[in-house]
Coordinates of C-alpha atoms and ligand atoms in Angstrom, one line a residue:
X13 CA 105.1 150.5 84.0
X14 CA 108.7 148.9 84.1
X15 CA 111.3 150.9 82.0
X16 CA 112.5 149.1 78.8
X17 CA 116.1 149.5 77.9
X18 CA 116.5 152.0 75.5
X19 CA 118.0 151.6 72.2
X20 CA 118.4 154.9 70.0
X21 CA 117.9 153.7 66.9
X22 CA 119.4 155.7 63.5
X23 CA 118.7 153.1 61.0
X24 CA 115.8 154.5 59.3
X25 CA 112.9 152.3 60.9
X26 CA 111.6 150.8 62.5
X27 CA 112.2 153.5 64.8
X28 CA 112.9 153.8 68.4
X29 CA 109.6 153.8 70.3
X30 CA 107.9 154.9 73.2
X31 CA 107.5 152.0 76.8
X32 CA 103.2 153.1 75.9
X33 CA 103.8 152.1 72.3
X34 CA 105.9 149.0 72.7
X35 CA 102.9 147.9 76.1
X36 CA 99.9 148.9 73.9
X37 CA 100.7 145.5 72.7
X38 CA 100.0 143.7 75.6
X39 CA 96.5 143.3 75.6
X40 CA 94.1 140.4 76.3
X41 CA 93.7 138.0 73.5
X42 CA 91.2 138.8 71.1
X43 CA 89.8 137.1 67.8
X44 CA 90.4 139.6 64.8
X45 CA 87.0 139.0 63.5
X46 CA 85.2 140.3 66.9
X47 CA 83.5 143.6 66.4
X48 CA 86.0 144.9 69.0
X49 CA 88.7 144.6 66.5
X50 CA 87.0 145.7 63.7
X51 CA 86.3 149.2 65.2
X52 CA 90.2 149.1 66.1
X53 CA 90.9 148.7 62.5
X54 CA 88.5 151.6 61.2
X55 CA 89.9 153.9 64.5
X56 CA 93.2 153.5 63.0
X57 CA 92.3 153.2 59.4
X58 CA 90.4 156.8 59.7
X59 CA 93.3 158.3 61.8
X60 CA 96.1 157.4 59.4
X61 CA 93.8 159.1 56.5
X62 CA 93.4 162.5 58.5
X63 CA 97.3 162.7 58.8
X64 CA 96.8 163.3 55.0
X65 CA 93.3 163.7 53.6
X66 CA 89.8 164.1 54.0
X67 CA 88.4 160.9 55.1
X68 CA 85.2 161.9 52.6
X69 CA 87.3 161.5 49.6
X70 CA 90.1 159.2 50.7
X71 CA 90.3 155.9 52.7
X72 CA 92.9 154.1 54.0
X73 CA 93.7 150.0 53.4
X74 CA 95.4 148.3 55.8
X75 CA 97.2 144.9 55.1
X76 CA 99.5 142.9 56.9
X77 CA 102.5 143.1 55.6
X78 CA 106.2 145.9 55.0
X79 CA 106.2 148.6 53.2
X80 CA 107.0 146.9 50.2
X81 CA 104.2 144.9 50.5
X82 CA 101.7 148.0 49.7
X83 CA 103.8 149.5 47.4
X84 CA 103.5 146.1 45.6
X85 CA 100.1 146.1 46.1
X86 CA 99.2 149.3 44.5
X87 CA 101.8 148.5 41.4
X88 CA 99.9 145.2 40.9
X89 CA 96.7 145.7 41.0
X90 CA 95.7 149.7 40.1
X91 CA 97.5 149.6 36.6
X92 CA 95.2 148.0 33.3
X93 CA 96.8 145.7 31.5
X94 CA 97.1 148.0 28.2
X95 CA 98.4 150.8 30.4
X96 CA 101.8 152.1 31.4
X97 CA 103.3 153.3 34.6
X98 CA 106.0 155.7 34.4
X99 CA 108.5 155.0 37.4
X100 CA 110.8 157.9 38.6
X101 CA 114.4 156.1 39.8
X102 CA 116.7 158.0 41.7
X103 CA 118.0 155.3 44.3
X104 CA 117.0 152.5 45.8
X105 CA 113.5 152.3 46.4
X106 CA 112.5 153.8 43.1
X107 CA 114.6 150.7 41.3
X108 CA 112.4 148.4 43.5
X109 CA 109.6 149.7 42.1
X110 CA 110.9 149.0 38.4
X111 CA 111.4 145.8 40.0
X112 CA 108.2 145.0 41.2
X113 CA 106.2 145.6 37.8
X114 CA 108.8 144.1 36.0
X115 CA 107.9 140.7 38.1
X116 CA 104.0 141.4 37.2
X117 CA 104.7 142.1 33.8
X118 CA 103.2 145.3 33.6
X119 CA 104.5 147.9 31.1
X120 CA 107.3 150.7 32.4
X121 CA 109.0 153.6 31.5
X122 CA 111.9 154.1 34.0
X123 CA 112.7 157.8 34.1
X124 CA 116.4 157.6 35.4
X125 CA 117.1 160.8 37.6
X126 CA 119.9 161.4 39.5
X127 CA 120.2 160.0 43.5
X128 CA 121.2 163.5 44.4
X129 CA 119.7 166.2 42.4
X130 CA 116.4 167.2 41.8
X131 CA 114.6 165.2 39.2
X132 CA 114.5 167.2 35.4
X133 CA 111.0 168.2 35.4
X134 CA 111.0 169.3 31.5
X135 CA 112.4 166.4 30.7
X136 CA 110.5 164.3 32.5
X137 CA 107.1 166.2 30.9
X138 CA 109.1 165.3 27.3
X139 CA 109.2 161.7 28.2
X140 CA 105.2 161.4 29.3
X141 CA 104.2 163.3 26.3
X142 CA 106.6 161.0 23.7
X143 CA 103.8 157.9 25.6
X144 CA 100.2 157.9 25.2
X145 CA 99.9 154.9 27.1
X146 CA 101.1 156.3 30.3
X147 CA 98.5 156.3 32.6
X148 CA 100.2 156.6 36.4
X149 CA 103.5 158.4 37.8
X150 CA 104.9 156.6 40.3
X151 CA 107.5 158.0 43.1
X152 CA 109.4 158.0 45.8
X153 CA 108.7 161.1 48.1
X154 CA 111.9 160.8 50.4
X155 CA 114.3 158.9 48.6
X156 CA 116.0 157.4 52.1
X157 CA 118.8 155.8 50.3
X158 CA 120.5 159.3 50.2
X159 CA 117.6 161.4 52.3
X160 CA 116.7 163.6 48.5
X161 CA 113.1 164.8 48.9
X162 CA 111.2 164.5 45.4
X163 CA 109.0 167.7 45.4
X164 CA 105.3 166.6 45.2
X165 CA 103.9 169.7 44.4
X166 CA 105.8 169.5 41.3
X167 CA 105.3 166.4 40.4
X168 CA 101.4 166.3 41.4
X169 CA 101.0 169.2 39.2
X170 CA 102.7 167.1 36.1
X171 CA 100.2 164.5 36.9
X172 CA 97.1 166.7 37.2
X173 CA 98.2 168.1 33.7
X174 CA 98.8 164.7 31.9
X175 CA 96.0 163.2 33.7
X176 CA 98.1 160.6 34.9
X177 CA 97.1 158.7 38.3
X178 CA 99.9 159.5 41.0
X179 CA 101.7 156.8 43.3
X180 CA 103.5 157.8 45.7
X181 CA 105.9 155.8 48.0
X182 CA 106.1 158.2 51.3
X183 CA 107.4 155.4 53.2
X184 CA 110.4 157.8 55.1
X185 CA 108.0 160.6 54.9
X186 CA 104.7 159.9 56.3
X187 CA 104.0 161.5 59.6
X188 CA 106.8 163.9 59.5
X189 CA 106.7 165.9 56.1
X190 CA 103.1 167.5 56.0
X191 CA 101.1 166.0 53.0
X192 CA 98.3 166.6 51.5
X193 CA 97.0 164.1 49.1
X194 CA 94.2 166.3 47.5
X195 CA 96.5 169.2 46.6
X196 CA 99.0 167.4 45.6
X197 CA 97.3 165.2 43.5
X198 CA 97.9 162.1 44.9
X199 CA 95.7 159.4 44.3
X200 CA 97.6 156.5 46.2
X201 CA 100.4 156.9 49.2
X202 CA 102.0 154.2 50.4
X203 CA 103.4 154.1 54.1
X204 CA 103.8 151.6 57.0
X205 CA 103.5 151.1 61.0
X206 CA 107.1 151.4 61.8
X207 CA 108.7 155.0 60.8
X208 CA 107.6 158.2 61.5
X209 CA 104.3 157.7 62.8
X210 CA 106.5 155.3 65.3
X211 CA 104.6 152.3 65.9
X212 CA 106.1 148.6 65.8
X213 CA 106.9 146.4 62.4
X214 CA 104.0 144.6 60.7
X215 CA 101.6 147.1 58.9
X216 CA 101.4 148.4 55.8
X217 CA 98.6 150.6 54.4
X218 CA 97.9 152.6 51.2
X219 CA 96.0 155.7 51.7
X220 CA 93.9 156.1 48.2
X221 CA 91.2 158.7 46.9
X222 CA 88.3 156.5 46.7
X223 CA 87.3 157.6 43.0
X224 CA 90.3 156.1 41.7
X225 CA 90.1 152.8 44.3
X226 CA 86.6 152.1 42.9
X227 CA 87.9 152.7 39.6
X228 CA 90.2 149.6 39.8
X229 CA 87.2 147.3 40.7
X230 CA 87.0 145.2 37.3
X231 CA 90.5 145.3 36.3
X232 CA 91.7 142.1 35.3
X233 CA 93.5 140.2 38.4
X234 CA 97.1 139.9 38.6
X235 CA 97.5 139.1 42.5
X236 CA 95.8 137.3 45.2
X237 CA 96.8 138.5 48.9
X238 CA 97.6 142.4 47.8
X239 CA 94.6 142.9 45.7
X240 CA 94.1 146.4 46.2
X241 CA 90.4 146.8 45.5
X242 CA 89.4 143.1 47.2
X243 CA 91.4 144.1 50.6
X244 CA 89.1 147.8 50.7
X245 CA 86.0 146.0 49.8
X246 CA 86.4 143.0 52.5
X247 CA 86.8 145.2 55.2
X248 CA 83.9 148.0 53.7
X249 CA 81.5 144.6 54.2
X250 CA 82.5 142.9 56.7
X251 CA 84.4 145.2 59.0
X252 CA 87.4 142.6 58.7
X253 CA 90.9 142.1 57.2
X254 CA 90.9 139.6 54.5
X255 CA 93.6 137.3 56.4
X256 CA 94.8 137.3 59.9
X257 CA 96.1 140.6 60.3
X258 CA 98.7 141.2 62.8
X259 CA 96.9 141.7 66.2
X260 CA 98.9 143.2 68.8
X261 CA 100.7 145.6 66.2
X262 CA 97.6 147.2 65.1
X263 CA 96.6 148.0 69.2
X264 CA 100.5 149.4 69.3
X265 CA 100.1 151.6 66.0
X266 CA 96.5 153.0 67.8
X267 CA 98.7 154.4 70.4
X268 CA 101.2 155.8 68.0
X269 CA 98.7 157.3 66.0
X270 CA 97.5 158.9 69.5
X271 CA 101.1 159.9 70.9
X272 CA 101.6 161.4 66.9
X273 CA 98.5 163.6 67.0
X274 CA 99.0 164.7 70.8
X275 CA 102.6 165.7 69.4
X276 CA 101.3 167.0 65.8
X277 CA 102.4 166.2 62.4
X278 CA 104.5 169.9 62.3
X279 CA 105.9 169.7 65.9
X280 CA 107.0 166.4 65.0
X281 CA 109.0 167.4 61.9
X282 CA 110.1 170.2 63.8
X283 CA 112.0 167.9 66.5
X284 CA 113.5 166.1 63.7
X285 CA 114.6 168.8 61.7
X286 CA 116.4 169.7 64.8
X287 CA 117.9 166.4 65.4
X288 CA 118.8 167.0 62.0
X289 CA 120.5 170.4 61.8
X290 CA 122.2 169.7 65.2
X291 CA 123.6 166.5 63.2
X292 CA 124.7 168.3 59.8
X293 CA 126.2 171.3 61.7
X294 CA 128.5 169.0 63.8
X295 CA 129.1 166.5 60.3
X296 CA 131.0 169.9 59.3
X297 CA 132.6 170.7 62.0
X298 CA 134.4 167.1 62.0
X299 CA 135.0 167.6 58.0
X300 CA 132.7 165.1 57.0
X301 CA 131.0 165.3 53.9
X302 CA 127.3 163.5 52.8
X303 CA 125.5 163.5 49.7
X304 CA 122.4 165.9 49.5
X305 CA 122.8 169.6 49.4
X306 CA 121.0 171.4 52.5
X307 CA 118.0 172.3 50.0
X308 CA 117.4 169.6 48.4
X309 CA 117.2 167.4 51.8
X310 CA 114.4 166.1 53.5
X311 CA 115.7 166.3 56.9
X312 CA 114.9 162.6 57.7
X313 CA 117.8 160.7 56.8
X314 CA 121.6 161.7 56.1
X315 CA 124.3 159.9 54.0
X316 CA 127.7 160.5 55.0
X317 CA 130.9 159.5 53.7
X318 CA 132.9 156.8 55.4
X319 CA 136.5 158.2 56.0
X320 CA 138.7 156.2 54.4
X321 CA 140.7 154.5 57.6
X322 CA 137.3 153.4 59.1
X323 CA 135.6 150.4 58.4
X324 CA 131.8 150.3 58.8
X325 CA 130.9 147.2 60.9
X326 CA 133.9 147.8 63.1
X327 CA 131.7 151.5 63.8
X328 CA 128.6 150.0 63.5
X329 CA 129.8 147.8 66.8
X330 CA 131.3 150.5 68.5
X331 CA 127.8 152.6 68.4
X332 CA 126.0 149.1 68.9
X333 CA 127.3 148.8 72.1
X334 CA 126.6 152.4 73.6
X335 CA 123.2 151.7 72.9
X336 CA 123.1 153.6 69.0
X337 CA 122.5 151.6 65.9
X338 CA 123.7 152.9 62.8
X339 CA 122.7 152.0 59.3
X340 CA 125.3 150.9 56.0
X341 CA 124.9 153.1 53.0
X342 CA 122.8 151.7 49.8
X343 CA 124.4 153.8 47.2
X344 CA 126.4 151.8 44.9
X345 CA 129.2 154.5 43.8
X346 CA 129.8 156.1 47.2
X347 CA 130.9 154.6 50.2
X348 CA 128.5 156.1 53.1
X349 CA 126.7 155.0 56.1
X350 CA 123.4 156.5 57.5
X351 CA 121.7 158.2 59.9
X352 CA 118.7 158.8 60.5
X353 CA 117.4 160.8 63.3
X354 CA 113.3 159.5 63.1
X355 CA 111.6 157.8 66.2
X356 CA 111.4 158.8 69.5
X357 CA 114.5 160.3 69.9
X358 CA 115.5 164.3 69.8
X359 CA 118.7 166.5 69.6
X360 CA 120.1 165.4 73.3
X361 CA 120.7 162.3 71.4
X362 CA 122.2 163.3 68.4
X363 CA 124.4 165.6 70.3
X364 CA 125.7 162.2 72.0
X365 CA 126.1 160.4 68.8
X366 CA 127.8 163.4 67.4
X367 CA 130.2 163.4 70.1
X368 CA 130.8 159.5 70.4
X369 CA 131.7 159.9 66.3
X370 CA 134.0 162.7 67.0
X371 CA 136.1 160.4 69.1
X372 CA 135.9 157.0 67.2
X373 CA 137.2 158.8 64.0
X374 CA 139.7 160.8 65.4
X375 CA 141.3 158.3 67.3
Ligands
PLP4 C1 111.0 154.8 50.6 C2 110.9 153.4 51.0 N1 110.1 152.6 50.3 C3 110.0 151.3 50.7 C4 110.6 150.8 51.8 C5 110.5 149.3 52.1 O1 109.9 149.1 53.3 P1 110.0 147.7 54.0 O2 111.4 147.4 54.3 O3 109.1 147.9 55.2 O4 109.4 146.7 53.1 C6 111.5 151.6 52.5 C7 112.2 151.1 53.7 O5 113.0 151.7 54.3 C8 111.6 152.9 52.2 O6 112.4 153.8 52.9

């Protein structure tokens, strides 16, 4: 197998990968409606639950398409028409989910929470019990605008009390943060090919407790290509994705899936929690500062403050061409980049980056 240049990647996916992943792709052509490729699809749409659940109670929809794509899907097709969602916002990616139902139409509550504290849990229970007509929770697990991990064992429980159906977007989290759907409450997690579980671009899936997937069957219709229930029942009958799914990504997310459970879902988070901790520990050293406290953080993604005689694309070149891309900040008020320090990389990496910074900001 010929050696493909390396590229450490610290934007927060799609990750750096391994030469097997990136080759898995290379594989005789095949028509997605042969058998062959069906029993792909339900190998890696059975895998992808384990991480998470028990493939008794929970299933997992694949669909061609990012990760906003899924989380769109669920949003759009899951919530009845008289019903309400209650969105949690603290950064980026919960906004885009205020976003999305405010382009279906569908009725909101945005819970505002701060981008780096934890979210007000009385408060929050105060706002679902001022609305009977909230019927799902919806939020982000690792906010990766600012690296803030929501807490769903908190907020599962709030659901399981209010009977409300819980969404959660664990795009950053999936296959690194141990989850599990059942005790945490979760009835629909949204995640993709191209993060932690460190596959290519292409897929996105929505792992959902089957009770509450079924329960969506006759709502009335508001989409067409991310129809939720249509996209679990096509491939329950005819072994098949709707549309053309996206071949050669879904052989490279099998090997993934098999290089992420030869590795394990703790050992895993356990090399990037060291990546992570090597990276926050030298981040003091140099006297720079980032915006989640230690306890709050997931470990995943970091954002630091820019000092104020650097300019970020001028950096982002300088790391570009020693082979380490780094990522701009999202967070309106503060003027950060990111890291993140997901993929196939580890701490001999970090330490390198660490070092590189050093000398590009004190120079
Ligand atoms: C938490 C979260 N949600 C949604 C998305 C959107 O995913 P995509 O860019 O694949 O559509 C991202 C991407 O980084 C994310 O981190």
């Amino acid at each position: 197998m010929k050696l493909i240049k390396r590229n450490v990647l610290l934007n927060p996916g799609p990750a750096t990968t391994t030469d097997s992943v990136k080759y898995a792709q290379v594989v005789p052509d095949i028509c997605p409606r042969e058998k062959e490729f069906g029993d792909l699809m339900e190998y890696v749409s059975l895998a992808l639950t384990k991480i998470v659940a028990k493939p008794k109670l929970y299933t997992t929809v694949l669909f061609g398409g990012s990760g906003t794509a899924v989380v769109e899907s669920v949003l759009s097709s899951v919530i009845p028409q008289d019903k309400t969602v209650l969105i949690v916002n603290n950064g980026a990616y919960g906004k885009r989910m205020c976003q999305i139902v405010q382009s279906y139409g569908i009725n909101y509550i945005e819970f505002k929470s701060s981008s780096i504290k934890p979210i007000d849990l009385k408060k929050l229970k105060k706002t679902i019990s001022k609305t009977p007509s909230i019927s799902h929770l919806a939020v982000v697990h690792n906010e990766t605008t600012t690296g803030l991990l929501n807490s769903l064992h908190d907020l599962g429980k709030i659901a399981k009390k209010f009977k409300l159906a819980f969404i959660v977007d664990a795009m950053s989290s999936y296959a690194a943060i141990p989850i599990n759907m059942k005790e945490q409450n979760i009835d629909y997690l949204c995640a993709s090919s191209n993060k932690n579980i460190q596959g290519m671009a292409g897929i996105g899936f929505v792992i959902a407790n089957k009770k509450s997937i079924e329960q969506s069957k006759d709502l009335k219709e508001r989409n067409f290509y991310l129809n939720l229930y249509a996209q679990y029942r096509n491939f329950l009958d005819s072994h098949q994705m709707r549309f053309t799914p996206p071949v050669q990504t879904l052989y490279s997310l099998k090997q993934a899936i098999i290089e992420c459970n030869e590795e394990g879902i703790e050992n895993r988070y356990k090399r990037y929690s060291k990546s992570w901790e090597k990276l926050t520990c030298e981040l003091k050293k140099m006297n720079l500062k980032y915006l989640v406290d230690d306890e709050y953080h997931s470990k995943i993604i970091t954002s630091i403050f820019i000092p104020e005689h650097i300019n970020f694309n001028d950096m982002h070149d300088y790391f570009f061409n020693k082979g380490f891309t780094i990522y701009p900040g999202k967070v309106e008020k503060f003027n950060t980049f990111r890291v993140a320090n997901i993929g196939e990389i580890n701490v001999d990496d970090i330490k390198l980056f660490c070092k590189l910074l050093k000398k590009y900001i004190t120079k």
